[in-house]
Amino acid sequence: MTWQEKLETTRRFCEQDDSLENYFGTAEGAPEEFMAALRDRFPFVDDDYLSFLRVSDGASFDICTLFGSGCSRYRGVIVELESLADDLEDIPEWEDIATENQLIPIGKTAWGDGLLMMPDQRIVVIDYIHQIPGEGRTLAQSFSTLMEEVFMGPQFPTIVAPDAWTPDSEDAWTHYLHQQGWWPEGNDK
C-alpha cells in the first residue's frame, strides 16, 4: 500500500473513530505558490514531499511532526530553516549548510530532534545540539519510504532507535499500525 493510500485510509478511520486524535493529524493542502518557491530554493526536494504538501500542509504522526508552508497549524519549513540558521550561527558546520540551502528541515520529533531532507533525498534524524550534519542517522532513503515504512509501517521504532521499542511501548498509534497490518505483530524489532 502506498503512503497516499495509507494517509487516506487513516484520515477516513479518524472520521469514524477518535482514538487517534492525539496521535495523528493533517491539514488542507499547501498553497501551490509555496511548493513552487520550495522547488526553486531547494532543487533537490523530493517530488513525493511536494505531493504530500498538495494533500496536507504538514501532519503529525504520534511522536513526529512534518512541517508545511506555515499557513496551517503546522510549522513552516522556511521559518524552521531561518530559526536553525539563527540558533546555530556560532557552529560553523551548521552555519554554511543552513545559509546555503543544503538541507530541508521537514519535521521534528517530540523531543526536538530534526528530520532533515538531504540533497540526495535521504531523510535523517539529528540532534541539532550534539551532532553536526554528517552525523545524522538515516531513517529513510526517500520521503515515500519515510511515510510508508517509518511513520506508517514496520520501521516506526527506528525513529527512536532501532532496538528501543518494546511491546510495553505500545500506544494508540502503534496499535493502529498493528491493526492495519502495516506493522505486523511479531515484527516488533
PDB file of C-alpha atoms in Angstrom:
ATOM      1  CA  MET A   1       0.000   0.000   0.000  1.00  0.00           C
ATOM      2  CA  THR A   2       1.377   3.419  -0.911  1.00  0.00           C
ATOM      3  CA  TRP A   3       1.796   6.257   1.566  1.00  0.00           C
ATOM      4  CA  GLN A   4      -1.036   8.098  -0.193  1.00  0.00           C
ATOM      5  CA  GLU A   5      -3.393   5.154   0.371  1.00  0.00           C
ATOM      6  CA  LYS A   6      -2.272   4.798   3.991  1.00  0.00           C
ATOM      7  CA  LEU A   7      -2.774   8.511   4.618  1.00  0.00           C
ATOM      8  CA  GLU A   8      -6.274   8.456   3.123  1.00  0.00           C
ATOM      9  CA  THR A   9      -7.171   5.244   4.995  1.00  0.00           C
ATOM     10  CA  THR A  10      -6.071   6.860   8.255  1.00  0.00           C
ATOM     11  CA  ARG A  11      -7.974  10.066   7.534  1.00  0.00           C
ATOM     12  CA  ARG A  12     -11.150   8.039   6.898  1.00  0.00           C
ATOM     13  CA  PHE A  13     -10.563   6.000  10.060  1.00  0.00           C
ATOM     14  CA  CYS A  14     -10.256   9.202  12.102  1.00  0.00           C
ATOM     15  CA  GLU A  15     -13.579  10.482  10.746  1.00  0.00           C
ATOM     16  CA  GLN A  16     -15.258   7.482  12.404  1.00  0.00           C
ATOM     17  CA  ASP A  17     -13.046   6.905  15.450  1.00  0.00           C
ATOM     18  CA  ASP A  18     -11.371   9.494  17.690  1.00  0.00           C
ATOM     19  CA  SER A  19      -8.857   7.106  19.286  1.00  0.00           C
ATOM     20  CA  LEU A  20      -6.040   8.644  17.219  1.00  0.00           C
ATOM     21  CA  GLU A  21      -6.893  12.309  17.798  1.00  0.00           C
ATOM     22  CA  ASN A  22      -3.729  12.827  19.893  1.00  0.00           C
ATOM     23  CA  TYR A  23      -1.574  10.725  17.554  1.00  0.00           C
ATOM     24  CA  PHE A  24      -2.474  11.713  14.003  1.00  0.00           C
ATOM     25  CA  GLY A  25      -3.424  14.936  12.283  1.00  0.00           C
ATOM     26  CA  THR A  26      -3.376  16.509   8.848  1.00  0.00           C
ATOM     27  CA  ALA A  27      -4.360  19.805   7.246  1.00  0.00           C
ATOM     28  CA  GLU A  28      -5.659  21.072   3.924  1.00  0.00           C
ATOM     29  CA  GLY A  29      -3.074  21.147   1.136  1.00  0.00           C
ATOM     30  CA  ALA A  30      -0.370  23.810   0.985  1.00  0.00           C
ATOM     31  CA  PRO A  31      -0.589  26.725  -1.463  1.00  0.00           C
ATOM     32  CA  GLU A  32       0.867  25.970  -4.913  1.00  0.00           C
ATOM     33  CA  GLU A  33       2.983  29.135  -4.673  1.00  0.00           C
ATOM     34  CA  PHE A  34       4.740  27.712  -1.614  1.00  0.00           C
ATOM     35  CA  MET A  35       5.570  24.463  -3.394  1.00  0.00           C
ATOM     36  CA  ALA A  36       6.948  26.374  -6.399  1.00  0.00           C
ATOM     37  CA  ALA A  37       9.086  28.506  -4.063  1.00  0.00           C
ATOM     38  CA  LEU A  38      10.294  25.368  -2.269  1.00  0.00           C
ATOM     39  CA  ARG A  39      11.301  23.773  -5.592  1.00  0.00           C
ATOM     40  CA  ASP A  40      13.122  26.980  -6.632  1.00  0.00           C
ATOM     41  CA  ARG A  41      15.027  27.258  -3.355  1.00  0.00           C
ATOM     42  CA  PHE A  42      15.733  23.524  -2.998  1.00  0.00           C
ATOM     43  CA  PRO A  43      16.008  21.925  -6.464  1.00  0.00           C
ATOM     44  CA  PHE A  44      16.685  18.557  -4.806  1.00  0.00           C
ATOM     45  CA  VAL A  45      13.336  18.464  -2.963  1.00  0.00           C
ATOM     46  CA  ASP A  46      11.729  15.026  -3.281  1.00  0.00           C
ATOM     47  CA  ASP A  47       8.668  15.064  -5.563  1.00  0.00           C
ATOM     48  CA  ASP A  48       6.820  12.888  -3.045  1.00  0.00           C
ATOM     49  CA  TYR A  49       7.254  15.557  -0.366  1.00  0.00           C
ATOM     50  CA  LEU A  50       5.667  18.065  -2.739  1.00  0.00           C
ATOM     51  CA  SER A  51       2.873  15.561  -3.450  1.00  0.00           C
ATOM     52  CA  PHE A  52       2.347  15.221   0.289  1.00  0.00           C
ATOM     53  CA  LEU A  53       2.137  19.002   0.690  1.00  0.00           C
ATOM     54  CA  ARG A  54      -0.534  19.110  -2.012  1.00  0.00           C
ATOM     55  CA  VAL A  55      -2.787  16.934   0.156  1.00  0.00           C
ATOM     56  CA  SER A  56      -1.699  18.063   3.641  1.00  0.00           C
ATOM     57  CA  ASP A  57       0.140  21.218   4.698  1.00  0.00           C
ATOM     58  CA  GLY A  58       2.011  19.402   7.477  1.00  0.00           C
ATOM     59  CA  ALA A  59       0.973  16.443   9.620  1.00  0.00           C
ATOM     60  CA  SER A  60       1.520  14.688  12.925  1.00  0.00           C
ATOM     61  CA  PHE A  61       2.295  11.004  13.368  1.00  0.00           C
ATOM     62  CA  ASP A  62       2.485  10.035  17.046  1.00  0.00           C
ATOM     63  CA  ILE A  63       5.921  11.338  18.109  1.00  0.00           C
ATOM     64  CA  CYS A  64       6.764  13.244  14.907  1.00  0.00           C
ATOM     65  CA  THR A  65       5.520  16.330  13.125  1.00  0.00           C
ATOM     66  CA  LEU A  66       6.011  17.142   9.458  1.00  0.00           C
ATOM     67  CA  PHE A  67       6.302  20.806   8.551  1.00  0.00           C
ATOM     68  CA  GLY A  68       4.475  22.530   5.725  1.00  0.00           C
ATOM     69  CA  SER A  69       4.134  26.066   4.426  1.00  0.00           C
ATOM     70  CA  GLY A  70       3.263  27.620   7.767  1.00  0.00           C
ATOM     71  CA  CYS A  71      -0.237  28.530   6.522  1.00  0.00           C
ATOM     72  CA  SER A  72      -1.801  25.683   8.522  1.00  0.00           C
ATOM     73  CA  ARG A  73      -1.408  24.774  12.179  1.00  0.00           C
ATOM     74  CA  TYR A  74       1.923  23.136  11.311  1.00  0.00           C
ATOM     75  CA  ARG A  75       5.223  24.999  11.416  1.00  0.00           C
ATOM     76  CA  GLY A  76       6.638  26.228   8.127  1.00  0.00           C
ATOM     77  CA  VAL A  77       9.759  24.744   6.523  1.00  0.00           C
ATOM     78  CA  ILE A  78      11.244  28.176   5.749  1.00  0.00           C
ATOM     79  CA  VAL A  79      10.545  29.501   9.264  1.00  0.00           C
ATOM     80  CA  GLU A  80      12.281  26.419  10.676  1.00  0.00           C
ATOM     81  CA  LEU A  81      15.276  26.862   8.367  1.00  0.00           C
ATOM     82  CA  GLU A  82      15.645  30.520   9.346  1.00  0.00           C
ATOM     83  CA  SER A  83      15.325  29.611  13.019  1.00  0.00           C
ATOM     84  CA  LEU A  84      18.040  26.967  12.613  1.00  0.00           C
ATOM     85  CA  ALA A  85      20.329  29.464  10.900  1.00  0.00           C
ATOM     86  CA  ASP A  86      19.869  31.880  13.826  1.00  0.00           C
ATOM     87  CA  ASP A  87      20.148  29.253  16.567  1.00  0.00           C
ATOM     88  CA  LEU A  88      23.183  27.517  15.102  1.00  0.00           C
ATOM     89  CA  GLU A  89      25.047  30.504  13.632  1.00  0.00           C
ATOM     90  CA  ASP A  90      28.000  30.048  16.003  1.00  0.00           C
ATOM     91  CA  ILE A  91      28.570  26.458  14.884  1.00  0.00           C
ATOM     92  CA  PRO A  92      30.476  26.649  11.566  1.00  0.00           C
ATOM     93  CA  GLU A  93      29.362  23.211  10.357  1.00  0.00           C
ATOM     94  CA  TRP A  94      25.731  24.299  10.625  1.00  0.00           C
ATOM     95  CA  GLU A  95      26.028  27.904   9.508  1.00  0.00           C
ATOM     96  CA  ASP A  96      27.192  27.062   5.989  1.00  0.00           C
ATOM     97  CA  ILE A  97      24.613  24.349   5.489  1.00  0.00           C
ATOM     98  CA  ALA A  98      21.651  26.355   6.772  1.00  0.00           C
ATOM     99  CA  THR A  99      22.524  29.502   4.834  1.00  0.00           C
ATOM    100  CA  GLU A 100      23.373  27.719   1.588  1.00  0.00           C
ATOM    101  CA  ASN A 101      20.117  25.709   1.390  1.00  0.00           C
ATOM    102  CA  GLN A 102      21.886  22.354   1.599  1.00  0.00           C
ATOM    103  CA  LEU A 103      19.130  20.675   3.606  1.00  0.00           C
ATOM    104  CA  ILE A 104      15.396  20.962   4.166  1.00  0.00           C
ATOM    105  CA  PRO A 105      14.077  20.739   7.740  1.00  0.00           C
ATOM    106  CA  ILE A 106      10.883  18.783   7.022  1.00  0.00           C
ATOM    107  CA  GLY A 107       9.930  17.926  10.601  1.00  0.00           C
ATOM    108  CA  LYS A 108      10.784  17.265  14.221  1.00  0.00           C
ATOM    109  CA  THR A 109      10.456  14.531  16.781  1.00  0.00           C
ATOM    110  CA  ALA A 110       8.643  15.100  20.071  1.00  0.00           C
ATOM    111  CA  TRP A 111      11.998  15.552  21.839  1.00  0.00           C
ATOM    112  CA  GLY A 112      13.227  18.193  19.367  1.00  0.00           C
ATOM    113  CA  ASP A 113      15.467  16.222  17.029  1.00  0.00           C
ATOM    114  CA  GLY A 114      15.266  17.412  13.445  1.00  0.00           C
ATOM    115  CA  LEU A 115      14.042  15.455  10.451  1.00  0.00           C
ATOM    116  CA  LEU A 116      16.108  16.696   7.524  1.00  0.00           C
ATOM    117  CA  MET A 117      15.878  16.028   3.808  1.00  0.00           C
ATOM    118  CA  MET A 118      19.403  15.941   2.458  1.00  0.00           C
ATOM    119  CA  PRO A 119      20.471  16.808  -1.126  1.00  0.00           C
ATOM    120  CA  ASP A 120      20.450  13.082  -2.011  1.00  0.00           C
ATOM    121  CA  GLN A 121      16.821  12.997  -0.715  1.00  0.00           C
ATOM    122  CA  ARG A 122      17.662  10.828   2.295  1.00  0.00           C
ATOM    123  CA  ILE A 123      15.750  11.653   5.456  1.00  0.00           C
ATOM    124  CA  VAL A 124      17.955  11.837   8.542  1.00  0.00           C
ATOM    125  CA  VAL A 125      17.152  12.396  12.195  1.00  0.00           C
ATOM    126  CA  ILE A 126      19.633  14.586  14.023  1.00  0.00           C
ATOM    127  CA  ASP A 127      20.196  16.102  17.441  1.00  0.00           C
ATOM    128  CA  TYR A 128      20.997  19.696  16.463  1.00  0.00           C
ATOM    129  CA  ILE A 129      22.922  20.401  19.657  1.00  0.00           C
ATOM    130  CA  HIS A 130      25.137  17.319  19.837  1.00  0.00           C
ATOM    131  CA  GLN A 131      25.593  16.377  16.191  1.00  0.00           C
ATOM    132  CA  ILE A 132      26.794  18.046  13.034  1.00  0.00           C
ATOM    133  CA  PRO A 133      25.010  17.457   9.707  1.00  0.00           C
ATOM    134  CA  GLY A 134      27.036  14.437   8.609  1.00  0.00           C
ATOM    135  CA  GLU A 135      26.355  12.628  11.890  1.00  0.00           C
ATOM    136  CA  GLY A 136      22.597  12.268  11.477  1.00  0.00           C
ATOM    137  CA  ARG A 137      21.075   8.785  11.411  1.00  0.00           C
ATOM    138  CA  THR A 138      19.340   7.849   8.159  1.00  0.00           C
ATOM    139  CA  LEU A 139      15.675   6.987   8.719  1.00  0.00           C
ATOM    140  CA  ALA A 140      14.752   6.519   5.062  1.00  0.00           C
ATOM    141  CA  GLN A 141      16.285   6.785   1.606  1.00  0.00           C
ATOM    142  CA  SER A 142      13.326   8.857   0.347  1.00  0.00           C
ATOM    143  CA  PHE A 143      10.239  10.694   1.546  1.00  0.00           C
ATOM    144  CA  SER A 144       7.928   7.933   0.304  1.00  0.00           C
ATOM    145  CA  THR A 145       9.890   5.358   2.322  1.00  0.00           C
ATOM    146  CA  LEU A 146       9.685   7.621   5.383  1.00  0.00           C
ATOM    147  CA  MET A 147       5.910   7.721   5.050  1.00  0.00           C
ATOM    148  CA  GLU A 148       5.252   4.110   4.008  1.00  0.00           C
ATOM    149  CA  GLU A 149       7.783   2.242   6.114  1.00  0.00           C
ATOM    150  CA  VAL A 150       8.620   4.523   9.049  1.00  0.00           C
ATOM    151  CA  PHE A 151       5.677   6.765  10.000  1.00  0.00           C
ATOM    152  CA  MET A 152       3.040   4.260   8.825  1.00  0.00           C
ATOM    153  CA  GLY A 153       4.913   0.981   8.739  1.00  0.00           C
ATOM    154  CA  PRO A 154       7.133  -1.630  10.348  1.00  0.00           C
ATOM    155  CA  GLN A 155      10.140   0.680  10.739  1.00  0.00           C
ATOM    156  CA  PHE A 156       8.299   3.021  13.126  1.00  0.00           C
ATOM    157  CA  PRO A 157      10.564   2.115  16.088  1.00  0.00           C
ATOM    158  CA  THR A 158      13.629   3.330  14.170  1.00  0.00           C
ATOM    159  CA  ILE A 159      12.543   6.911  14.860  1.00  0.00           C
ATOM    160  CA  VAL A 160      13.699   6.490  18.449  1.00  0.00           C
ATOM    161  CA  ALA A 161      16.375   3.855  17.993  1.00  0.00           C
ATOM    162  CA  PRO A 162      16.329   0.530  16.199  1.00  0.00           C
ATOM    163  CA  ASP A 163      16.268  -1.578  19.382  1.00  0.00           C
ATOM    164  CA  ALA A 164      14.494   0.768  21.821  1.00  0.00           C
ATOM    165  CA  TRP A 165      10.870  -0.227  21.127  1.00  0.00           C
ATOM    166  CA  THR A 166       9.289  -2.950  23.239  1.00  0.00           C
ATOM    167  CA  PRO A 167       5.680  -4.159  23.377  1.00  0.00           C
ATOM    168  CA  ASP A 168       5.379  -2.105  26.599  1.00  0.00           C
ATOM    169  CA  SER A 169       5.858   0.986  24.406  1.00  0.00           C
ATOM    170  CA  GLU A 170       2.548   0.330  22.615  1.00  0.00           C
ATOM    171  CA  ASP A 171       0.279   3.350  22.264  1.00  0.00           C
ATOM    172  CA  ALA A 172      -2.802   4.098  20.158  1.00  0.00           C
ATOM    173  CA  TRP A 173      -0.689   4.826  17.061  1.00  0.00           C
ATOM    174  CA  THR A 174       1.396   1.649  17.190  1.00  0.00           C
ATOM    175  CA  HIS A 175      -1.756  -0.335  17.981  1.00  0.00           C
ATOM    176  CA  TYR A 176      -3.368   1.171  14.869  1.00  0.00           C
ATOM    177  CA  LEU A 177      -0.332   0.256  12.730  1.00  0.00           C
ATOM    178  CA  HIS A 178      -0.558  -3.329  14.010  1.00  0.00           C
ATOM    179  CA  GLN A 179      -4.336  -3.400  13.488  1.00  0.00           C
ATOM    180  CA  GLN A 180      -3.979  -2.245   9.859  1.00  0.00           C
ATOM    181  CA  GLY A 181      -1.290  -4.863   9.191  1.00  0.00           C
ATOM    182  CA  TRP A 182       1.194  -2.125   8.286  1.00  0.00           C
ATOM    183  CA  TRP A 183       3.440  -3.183  11.161  1.00  0.00           C
ATOM    184  CA  PRO A 184       2.769  -6.910  11.516  1.00  0.00           C
ATOM    185  CA  GLU A 185       2.658  -8.388  15.013  1.00  0.00           C
ATOM    186  CA  GLY A 186       5.841 -10.292  15.761  1.00  0.00           C
ATOM    187  CA  ASN A 187       7.840  -7.791  13.676  1.00  0.00           C
ATOM    188  CA  ASP A 188       8.468  -5.591  16.707  1.00  0.00           C
ATOM    189  CA  LYS A 189      12.190  -5.019  16.321  1.00  0.00           C
TER     190      LYS A 189
END
